[in-house]
Amino acid sequence: MSPRSLTRGCVMMAVGLAPAALFGFGVTGWYDRRGLHRIPAETKPEKTAVPA
């Protein structure tokens, strides 16, 4: 593998990572502005059958 192809690979990874990170932070900010919860609320477990 030539150094040029290694550089091209790193550049292409950065080109893909930048939009993905911007999208992720954008969606997280949108959730926060709307007041939505990212972690589901805890629910109480239903009654379980007791062995006889």
PDB file of N, CA and C in Angstrom:
ATOM      1  N   MET A   1       0.857  -1.172   0.000  1.00  0.00           N
ATOM      2  CA  MET A   1       0.000   0.000   0.000  1.00  0.00           C
ATOM      3  C   MET A   1       0.898   1.228   0.000  1.00  0.00           C
ATOM      4  N   SER A   2       0.607   2.131  -0.868  1.00  0.00           N
ATOM      5  CA  SER A   2       1.422   3.339  -0.957  1.00  0.00           C
ATOM      6  C   SER A   2       0.945   4.379   0.057  1.00  0.00           C
ATOM      7  N   PRO A   3       1.825   5.287   0.464  1.00  0.00           N
ATOM      8  CA  PRO A   3       1.423   6.345   1.412  1.00  0.00           C
ATOM      9  C   PRO A   3       0.287   7.204   0.878  1.00  0.00           C
ATOM     10  N   ARG A   4       0.227   7.324  -0.458  1.00  0.00           N
ATOM     11  CA  ARG A   4      -0.823   8.149  -1.043  1.00  0.00           C
ATOM     12  C   ARG A   4      -2.200   7.528  -0.805  1.00  0.00           C
ATOM     13  N   SER A   5      -2.289   6.202  -0.910  1.00  0.00           N
ATOM     14  CA  SER A   5      -3.582   5.557  -0.692  1.00  0.00           C
ATOM     15  C   SER A   5      -3.978   5.607   0.783  1.00  0.00           C
ATOM     16  N   LEU A   6      -2.989   5.568   1.668  1.00  0.00           N
ATOM     17  CA  LEU A   6      -3.281   5.699   3.097  1.00  0.00           C
ATOM     18  C   LEU A   6      -3.837   7.092   3.394  1.00  0.00           C
ATOM     19  N   THR A   7      -3.239   8.103   2.797  1.00  0.00           N
ATOM     20  CA  THR A   7      -3.729   9.478   2.974  1.00  0.00           C
ATOM     21  C   THR A   7      -5.137   9.613   2.422  1.00  0.00           C
ATOM     22  N   ARG A   8      -5.375   9.041   1.246  1.00  0.00           N
ATOM     23  CA  ARG A   8      -6.707   9.117   0.642  1.00  0.00           C
ATOM     24  C   ARG A   8      -7.739   8.432   1.533  1.00  0.00           C
ATOM     25  N   GLY A   9      -7.383   7.286   2.110  1.00  0.00           N
ATOM     26  CA  GLY A   9      -8.296   6.573   3.001  1.00  0.00           C
ATOM     27  C   GLY A   9      -8.632   7.391   4.237  1.00  0.00           C
ATOM     28  N   CYS A  10      -7.623   8.029   4.817  1.00  0.00           N
ATOM     29  CA  CYS A  10      -7.868   8.865   6.007  1.00  0.00           C
ATOM     30  C   CYS A  10      -8.755  10.063   5.671  1.00  0.00           C
ATOM     31  N   VAL A  11      -8.521  10.661   4.523  1.00  0.00           N
ATOM     32  CA  VAL A  11      -9.346  11.805   4.099  1.00  0.00           C
ATOM     33  C   VAL A  11     -10.781  11.362   3.885  1.00  0.00           C
ATOM     34  N   MET A  12     -10.966  10.212   3.249  1.00  0.00           N
ATOM     35  CA  MET A  12     -12.320   9.734   3.000  1.00  0.00           C
ATOM     36  C   MET A  12     -13.043   9.386   4.304  1.00  0.00           C
ATOM     37  N   MET A  13     -12.315   8.853   5.283  1.00  0.00           N
ATOM     38  CA  MET A  13     -12.941   8.582   6.588  1.00  0.00           C
ATOM     39  C   MET A  13     -13.369   9.885   7.249  1.00  0.00           C
ATOM     40  N   ALA A  14     -12.534  10.913   7.161  1.00  0.00           N
ATOM     41  CA  ALA A  14     -12.880  12.208   7.744  1.00  0.00           C
ATOM     42  C   ALA A  14     -14.085  12.819   7.030  1.00  0.00           C
ATOM     43  N   VAL A  15     -14.145  12.642   5.699  1.00  0.00           N
ATOM     44  CA  VAL A  15     -15.273  13.170   4.920  1.00  0.00           C
ATOM     45  C   VAL A  15     -16.570  12.482   5.340  1.00  0.00           C
ATOM     46  N   GLY A  16     -16.508  11.223   5.669  1.00  0.00           N
ATOM     47  CA  GLY A  16     -17.709  10.515   6.116  1.00  0.00           C
ATOM     48  C   GLY A  16     -18.050  10.798   7.563  1.00  0.00           C
ATOM     49  N   LEU A  17     -17.028  10.961   8.407  1.00  0.00           N
ATOM     50  CA  LEU A  17     -17.255  11.175   9.833  1.00  0.00           C
ATOM     51  C   LEU A  17     -17.848  12.556  10.111  1.00  0.00           C
ATOM     52  N   ALA A  18     -17.405  13.568   9.409  1.00  0.00           N
ATOM     53  CA  ALA A  18     -17.872  14.933   9.679  1.00  0.00           C
ATOM     54  C   ALA A  18     -19.388  15.071   9.509  1.00  0.00           C
ATOM     55  N   PRO A  19     -19.984  14.655   8.379  1.00  0.00           N
ATOM     56  CA  PRO A  19     -21.444  14.776   8.268  1.00  0.00           C
ATOM     57  C   PRO A  19     -22.191  13.899   9.273  1.00  0.00           C
ATOM     58  N   ALA A  20     -21.645  12.720   9.559  1.00  0.00           N
ATOM     59  CA  ALA A  20     -22.307  11.836  10.524  1.00  0.00           C
ATOM     60  C   ALA A  20     -22.315  12.476  11.913  1.00  0.00           C
ATOM     61  N   ALA A  21     -21.211  13.073  12.314  1.00  0.00           N
ATOM     62  CA  ALA A  21     -21.143  13.736  13.620  1.00  0.00           C
ATOM     63  C   ALA A  21     -22.079  14.944  13.659  1.00  0.00           C
ATOM     64  N   LEU A  22     -22.094  15.734  12.605  1.00  0.00           N
ATOM     65  CA  LEU A  22     -22.997  16.891  12.559  1.00  0.00           C
ATOM     66  C   LEU A  22     -24.454  16.454  12.639  1.00  0.00           C
ATOM     67  N   PHE A  23     -24.801  15.388  11.933  1.00  0.00           N
ATOM     68  CA  PHE A  23     -26.162  14.877  11.976  1.00  0.00           C
ATOM     69  C   PHE A  23     -26.505  14.393  13.383  1.00  0.00           C
ATOM     70  N   GLY A  24     -25.599  13.655  14.014  1.00  0.00           N
ATOM     71  CA  GLY A  24     -25.839  13.140  15.362  1.00  0.00           C
ATOM     72  C   GLY A  24     -26.021  14.251  16.383  1.00  0.00           C
ATOM     73  N   PHE A  25     -25.141  15.239  16.344  1.00  0.00           N
ATOM     74  CA  PHE A  25     -25.280  16.363  17.276  1.00  0.00           C
ATOM     75  C   PHE A  25     -26.529  17.176  16.974  1.00  0.00           C
ATOM     76  N   GLY A  26     -26.882  17.292  15.692  1.00  0.00           N
ATOM     77  CA  GLY A  26     -28.092  18.023  15.322  1.00  0.00           C
ATOM     78  C   GLY A  26     -29.348  17.343  15.848  1.00  0.00           C
ATOM     79  N   VAL A  27     -29.435  16.026  15.705  1.00  0.00           N
ATOM     80  CA  VAL A  27     -30.603  15.302  16.200  1.00  0.00           C
ATOM     81  C   VAL A  27     -30.667  15.362  17.722  1.00  0.00           C
ATOM     82  N   THR A  28     -29.516  15.258  18.377  1.00  0.00           N
ATOM     83  CA  THR A  28     -29.491  15.348  19.840  1.00  0.00           C
ATOM     84  C   THR A  28     -29.963  16.729  20.300  1.00  0.00           C
ATOM     85  N   GLY A  29     -29.515  17.778  19.629  1.00  0.00           N
ATOM     86  CA  GLY A  29     -29.963  19.131  19.971  1.00  0.00           C
ATOM     87  C   GLY A  29     -31.452  19.310  19.727  1.00  0.00           C
ATOM     88  N   TRP A  30     -31.954  18.720  18.634  1.00  0.00           N
ATOM     89  CA  TRP A  30     -33.389  18.801  18.330  1.00  0.00           C
ATOM     90  C   TRP A  30     -34.195  18.112  19.428  1.00  0.00           C
ATOM     91  N   TYR A  31     -33.738  16.923  19.857  1.00  0.00           N
ATOM     92  CA  TYR A  31     -34.418  16.215  20.945  1.00  0.00           C
ATOM     93  C   TYR A  31     -34.450  17.076  22.203  1.00  0.00           C
ATOM     94  N   ASP A  32     -33.318  17.693  22.528  1.00  0.00           N
ATOM     95  CA  ASP A  32     -33.251  18.512  23.738  1.00  0.00           C
ATOM     96  C   ASP A  32     -34.163  19.734  23.648  1.00  0.00           C
ATOM     97  N   ARG A  33     -34.214  20.367  22.487  1.00  0.00           N
ATOM     98  CA  ARG A  33     -35.088  21.539  22.329  1.00  0.00           C
ATOM     99  C   ARG A  33     -36.561  21.174  22.450  1.00  0.00           C
ATOM    100  N   ARG A  34     -36.938  19.989  21.974  1.00  0.00           N
ATOM    101  CA  ARG A  34     -38.340  19.551  22.053  1.00  0.00           C
ATOM    102  C   ARG A  34     -38.686  19.004  23.428  1.00  0.00           C
ATOM    103  N   GLY A  35     -37.688  18.765  24.270  1.00  0.00           N
ATOM    104  CA  GLY A  35     -37.946  18.249  25.608  1.00  0.00           C
ATOM    105  C   GLY A  35     -38.171  16.751  25.639  1.00  0.00           C
ATOM    106  N   LEU A  36     -37.743  16.046  24.596  1.00  0.00           N
ATOM    107  CA  LEU A  36     -37.911  14.600  24.552  1.00  0.00           C
ATOM    108  C   LEU A  36     -36.828  13.931  25.399  1.00  0.00           C
ATOM    109  N   HIS A  37     -37.133  12.744  25.894  1.00  0.00           N
ATOM    110  CA  HIS A  37     -36.182  12.021  26.725  1.00  0.00           C
ATOM    111  C   HIS A  37     -35.442  10.998  25.882  1.00  0.00           C
ATOM    112  N   ARG A  38     -34.122  10.969  26.006  1.00  0.00           N
ATOM    113  CA  ARG A  38     -33.318  10.004  25.259  1.00  0.00           C
ATOM    114  C   ARG A  38     -33.244   8.669  25.976  1.00  0.00           C
ATOM    115  N   ILE A  39     -33.504   8.659  27.276  1.00  0.00           N
ATOM    116  CA  ILE A  39     -33.474   7.418  28.048  1.00  0.00           C
ATOM    117  C   ILE A  39     -34.917   7.063  28.386  1.00  0.00           C
ATOM    118  N   PRO A  40     -35.367   5.852  28.062  1.00  0.00           N
ATOM    119  CA  PRO A  40     -36.760   5.503  28.354  1.00  0.00           C
ATOM    120  C   PRO A  40     -37.044   5.520  29.850  1.00  0.00           C
ATOM    121  N   ALA A  41     -38.245   5.928  30.198  1.00  0.00           N
ATOM    122  CA  ALA A  41     -38.647   5.977  31.601  1.00  0.00           C
ATOM    123  C   ALA A  41     -38.735   4.569  32.161  1.00  0.00           C
ATOM    124  N   GLU A  42     -38.387   4.442  33.426  1.00  0.00           N
ATOM    125  CA  GLU A  42     -38.478   3.132  34.064  1.00  0.00           C
ATOM    126  C   GLU A  42     -39.941   2.799  34.330  1.00  0.00           C
ATOM    127  N   THR A  43     -40.293   1.563  34.092  1.00  0.00           N
ATOM    128  CA  THR A  43     -41.654   1.119  34.372  1.00  0.00           C
ATOM    129  C   THR A  43     -41.612   0.079  35.477  1.00  0.00           C
ATOM    130  N   LYS A  44     -42.677   0.024  36.239  1.00  0.00           N
ATOM    131  CA  LYS A  44     -42.741  -0.957  37.306  1.00  0.00           C
ATOM    132  C   LYS A  44     -43.054  -2.319  36.693  1.00  0.00           C
ATOM    133  N   PRO A  45     -42.359  -3.346  37.155  1.00  0.00           N
ATOM    134  CA  PRO A  45     -42.672  -4.678  36.611  1.00  0.00           C
ATOM    135  C   PRO A  45     -44.058  -5.134  37.015  1.00  0.00           C
ATOM    136  N   GLU A  46     -44.695  -5.859  36.117  1.00  0.00           N
ATOM    137  CA  GLU A  46     -46.020  -6.381  36.429  1.00  0.00           C
ATOM    138  C   GLU A  46     -45.886  -7.507  37.459  1.00  0.00           C
ATOM    139  N   LYS A  47     -47.001  -7.819  38.103  1.00  0.00           N
ATOM    140  CA  LYS A  47     -46.970  -8.890  39.097  1.00  0.00           C
ATOM    141  C   LYS A  47     -46.564 -10.203  38.433  1.00  0.00           C
ATOM    142  N   THR A  48     -45.702 -10.903  39.114  1.00  0.00           N
ATOM    143  CA  THR A  48     -45.270 -12.188  38.568  1.00  0.00           C
ATOM    144  C   THR A  48     -45.974 -13.321  39.293  1.00  0.00           C
ATOM    145  N   ALA A  49     -46.111 -14.414  38.627  1.00  0.00           N
ATOM    146  CA  ALA A  49     -46.778 -15.578  39.227  1.00  0.00           C
ATOM    147  C   ALA A  49     -45.904 -16.145  40.327  1.00  0.00           C
ATOM    148  N   VAL A  50     -46.524 -16.467  41.443  1.00  0.00           N
ATOM    149  CA  VAL A  50     -45.801 -17.036  42.569  1.00  0.00           C
ATOM    150  C   VAL A  50     -45.959 -18.560  42.495  1.00  0.00           C
ATOM    151  N   PRO A  51     -44.846 -19.288  42.521  1.00  0.00           N
ATOM    152  CA  PRO A  51     -44.976 -20.750  42.460  1.00  0.00           C
ATOM    153  C   PRO A  51     -45.695 -21.296  43.671  1.00  0.00           C
ATOM    154  N   ALA A  52     -46.509 -22.321  43.473  1.00  0.00           N
ATOM    155  CA  ALA A  52     -47.303 -22.896  44.572  1.00  0.00           C
ATOM    156  C   ALA A  52     -46.476 -23.820  45.428  1.00  0.00           C
TER     157      ALA A  52
END
